[in-house]
mmCIF file of C-alpha atoms in Angstrom:
data_model
loop_
_atom_site.group_PDB
_atom_site.id
_atom_site.type_symbol
_atom_site.label_atom_id
_atom_site.label_comp_id
_atom_site.label_asym_id
_atom_site.label_seq_id
_atom_site.Cartn_x
_atom_site.Cartn_y
_atom_site.Cartn_z
ATOM 1 C CA MET P 17 -9.594 7.427 15.048
ATOM 2 C CA SER P 18 -7.462 6.270 12.125
ATOM 3 C CA PHE P 19 -6.177 2.913 10.984
ATOM 4 C CA GLY P 20 -2.797 4.176 12.036
ATOM 5 C CA ALA P 21 -4.104 4.910 15.521
ATOM 6 C CA ALA P 22 -6.949 2.366 15.762
ATOM 7 C CA ALA P 23 -4.468 -1.802 16.560
ATOM 8 C CA SER P 24 -3.051 -6.810 20.371
ATOM 9 C CA ALA P 25 -0.369 -8.948 19.448
ATOM 10 C CA ARG P 26 -2.926 -11.742 19.156
ATOM 11 C CA ARG P 27 -3.730 -13.388 15.844
ATOM 12 C CA GLY P 28 -7.224 -12.548 14.607
ATOM 13 C CA ARG P 29 -9.991 -14.882 13.588
ATOM 14 C CA ARG P 30 -10.140 -16.288 10.062
ATOM 15 C CA LEU P 31 -13.038 -16.596 7.646
ATOM 16 C CA ALA P 32 -14.061 -19.440 5.371
ATOM 17 C CA ALA P 33 -12.520 -19.127 1.905
ATOM 18 C CA ASP P 34 -15.897 -18.453 0.276
ATOM 19 C CA ALA P 35 -17.091 -15.958 2.917
ATOM 20 C CA PRO P 36 -17.466 -12.346 1.804
ATOM 21 C CA CYS P 37 -14.303 -10.386 2.567
ATOM 22 C CA PRO P 38 -14.870 -7.667 5.197
ATOM 23 C CA CYS P 39 -13.445 -5.087 2.770
ATOM 24 C CA GLY P 40 -16.422 -5.775 0.500
ATOM 25 C CA ARG P 41 -14.597 -6.519 -2.744
ATOM 26 C CA ARG P 42 -14.729 -10.307 -3.265
ATOM 27 C CA ASP P 43 -14.730 -13.579 -1.349
ATOM 28 C CA PHE P 44 -12.061 -13.801 1.361
ATOM 29 C CA ALA P 45 -9.854 -16.375 -0.443
ATOM 30 C CA SER P 46 -9.508 -14.243 -3.581
ATOM 31 C CA CYS P 47 -9.268 -10.914 -1.775
ATOM 32 C CA CYS P 48 -7.590 -10.156 1.554
ATOM 33 C CA GLY P 49 -7.056 -13.743 2.760
ATOM 34 C CA PRO P 50 -3.774 -14.343 0.885
ATOM 35 C CA VAL P 51 -2.369 -10.942 1.951
ATOM 36 C CA LEU P 52 -3.260 -11.652 5.593
ATOM 37 C CA ASP P 53 -1.420 -14.959 5.185
ATOM 38 C CA GLY P 54 1.757 -13.161 4.104
ATOM 39 C CA ARG P 55 1.512 -12.736 0.341
ATOM 40 C CA ALA P 56 2.714 -9.325 -0.810
ATOM 41 C CA ALA P 57 -0.093 -6.938 -1.729
ATOM 42 C CA GLU P 58 0.046 -5.921 -5.381
ATOM 43 C CA THR P 59 -1.075 -2.321 -4.845
ATOM 44 C CA PRO P 60 -1.455 0.179 -2.003
ATOM 45 C CA GLU P 61 -5.224 -0.298 -2.254
ATOM 46 C CA ASP P 62 -4.829 -4.058 -1.802
ATOM 47 C CA LEU P 63 -2.719 -3.463 1.299
ATOM 48 C CA MET P 64 -5.141 -0.879 2.693
ATOM 49 C CA ARG P 65 -8.054 -3.280 2.170
ATOM 50 C CA SER P 66 -6.133 -6.040 3.960
ATOM 51 C CA ARG P 67 -5.430 -3.681 6.850
ATOM 52 C CA TYR P 68 -9.132 -2.805 7.123
ATOM 53 C CA THR P 69 -9.885 -6.546 7.101
ATOM 54 C CA ALA P 70 -7.226 -7.086 9.790
ATOM 55 C CA PHE P 71 -9.003 -4.558 12.013
ATOM 56 C CA ALA P 72 -12.336 -6.266 11.346
ATOM 57 C CA LEU P 73 -10.884 -9.694 12.211
ATOM 58 C CA GLY P 74 -8.634 -8.605 15.077
ATOM 59 C CA ASP P 75 -5.361 -9.493 13.325
ATOM 60 C CA ALA P 76 -2.835 -7.152 14.964
ATOM 61 C CA ARG P 77 0.107 -9.187 13.635
ATOM 62 C CA HIS P 78 -0.791 -8.233 10.051
ATOM 63 C CA LEU P 79 -1.038 -4.574 11.051
ATOM 64 C CA VAL P 80 2.431 -4.643 12.621
ATOM 65 C CA ASP P 81 3.952 -6.551 9.704
ATOM 66 C CA THR P 82 2.581 -4.125 7.110
ATOM 67 C CA TRP P 83 3.410 -0.883 8.935
ATOM 68 C CA PHE P 84 6.565 0.889 7.787
ATOM 69 C CA PRO P 85 9.130 0.535 10.615
ATOM 70 C CA GLY P 86 9.964 4.247 10.582
ATOM 71 C CA THR P 87 6.403 5.233 11.560
ATOM 72 C CA ARG P 88 5.181 2.114 13.380
ATOM 73 C CA PRO P 89 4.149 2.712 17.008
ATOM 74 C CA GLY P 90 5.709 0.699 19.800
ATOM 75 C CA GLY P 91 2.517 -1.190 20.628
ATOM 76 C CA LEU P 92 -0.819 -1.932 19.025
ATOM 77 C CA THR P 93 -4.136 -2.798 20.618
ATOM 78 C CA ILE P 94 -7.297 -3.586 18.685
ATOM 79 C CA ASP P 95 -10.472 -2.685 20.531
ATOM 80 C CA PRO P 96 -12.568 -5.885 20.505
ATOM 81 C CA ASP P 97 -15.758 -3.829 20.927
ATOM 82 C CA THR P 98 -15.289 -1.970 17.652
ATOM 83 C CA GLU P 99 -17.435 -3.345 14.853
ATOM 84 C CA TRP P 100 -16.180 -2.441 11.369
ATOM 85 C CA LEU P 101 -19.193 -2.238 9.065
ATOM 86 C CA ARG P 102 -18.169 -1.016 5.623
ATOM 87 C CA LEU P 103 -15.251 0.237 3.593
ATOM 88 C CA ASP P 104 -15.612 2.666 0.692
ATOM 89 C CA VAL P 105 -12.444 3.294 -1.328
ATOM 90 C CA GLN P 106 -12.748 6.729 -2.891
ATOM 91 C CA ALA P 107 -9.414 7.050 -4.707
ATOM 92 C CA SER P 108 -6.171 5.149 -5.112
ATOM 93 C CA ASP P 109 -2.979 5.960 -6.979
ATOM 94 C CA ILE P 110 0.633 4.915 -7.383
ATOM 95 C CA ALA P 111 3.448 7.377 -8.091
ATOM 96 C CA PRO P 112 5.006 7.108 -11.574
ATOM 97 C CA ASP P 113 8.181 5.579 -10.092
ATOM 98 C CA GLY P 114 6.094 2.814 -8.419
ATOM 99 C CA ARG P 115 7.667 3.433 -5.003
ATOM 100 C CA SER P 116 4.821 5.217 -3.215
ATOM 101 C CA GLY P 117 1.063 5.406 -3.307
ATOM 102 C CA ARG P 118 -1.994 6.855 -1.627
ATOM 103 C CA VAL P 119 -5.466 5.613 -0.851
ATOM 104 C CA ARG P 120 -8.389 7.770 0.203
ATOM 105 C CA PHE P 121 -11.228 5.916 1.877
ATOM 106 C CA ARG P 122 -14.120 6.072 4.287
ATOM 107 C CA ALA P 123 -14.845 3.360 6.855
ATOM 108 C CA LEU P 124 -18.015 2.965 8.885
ATOM 109 C CA TRP P 125 -17.816 1.512 12.375
ATOM 110 C CA ARG P 126 -19.555 1.447 15.713
ATOM 111 C CA GLU P 127 -18.356 0.951 19.247
ATOM 112 C CA GLY P 128 -20.118 -2.217 20.420
ATOM 113 C CA PRO P 129 -23.612 -3.488 19.677
ATOM 114 C CA GLY P 130 -26.093 -0.675 19.487
ATOM 115 C CA GLY P 131 -23.386 1.981 19.473
ATOM 116 C CA ASP P 132 -23.671 5.069 17.320
ATOM 117 C CA LEU P 133 -22.555 4.765 13.725
ATOM 118 C CA GLN P 134 -19.182 6.472 13.214
ATOM 119 C CA THR P 135 -17.354 7.473 10.048
ATOM 120 C CA MET P 136 -13.614 7.520 9.669
ATOM 121 C CA LYS P 137 -12.102 9.270 6.657
ATOM 122 C CA GLU P 138 -8.452 8.821 5.834
ATOM 123 C CA HIS P 139 -5.962 9.603 3.100
ATOM 124 C CA SER P 140 -3.276 6.951 3.691
ATOM 125 C CA ARG P 141 0.278 7.006 2.394
ATOM 126 C CA PHE P 142 2.149 3.851 1.401
ATOM 127 C CA ILE P 143 5.732 3.085 0.437
ATOM 128 C CA ARG P 144 7.158 0.144 -1.477
ATOM 129 C CA ARG P 145 10.385 -1.476 -0.291
ATOM 130 C CA ALA P 146 11.927 -4.739 -1.544
ATOM 131 C CA GLY P 147 8.749 -5.550 -3.492
ATOM 132 C CA ARG P 148 6.362 -5.071 -0.555
ATOM 133 C CA TRP P 149 3.952 -2.240 0.213
ATOM 134 C CA TYR P 150 3.884 -0.738 3.712
ATOM 135 C CA TYR P 151 1.478 1.660 5.373
ATOM 136 C CA VAL P 152 3.341 4.853 6.344
ATOM 137 C CA ASP P 153 0.803 7.250 7.823
ATOM 138 C CA ALA P 154 -2.369 9.202 7.202
ATOM 139 C CA LEU P 155 -2.799 12.738 5.986
#
């Protein structure tokens, strides 16, 4: 599974502003909340974290909106039984020209309550167009 392959056109649930963000960095209001609400992510890592959070909250609209049109699939479905447990960002960089970036991460998840713990590792590529970062694909 990958974040590229893992996404329903329904809007996901929202957290209280002071709740911990699912990506694990800060509280929701000062982390992924504004990006999920449409603010441009400042870095590829910020966008990747917001996409992880979108999976955790079931926000397929954010996944579609932040996926580069040239690589976006025709339809997305988020499995409601998948429980996203933790995100570990291992590396993040931006090309010198500021137009592309990569993020390497590991995400822990399980399929439903009591399911086996699974690990997903991905090296994601991002591209910046008109001041916004987009997920392109995974290596």
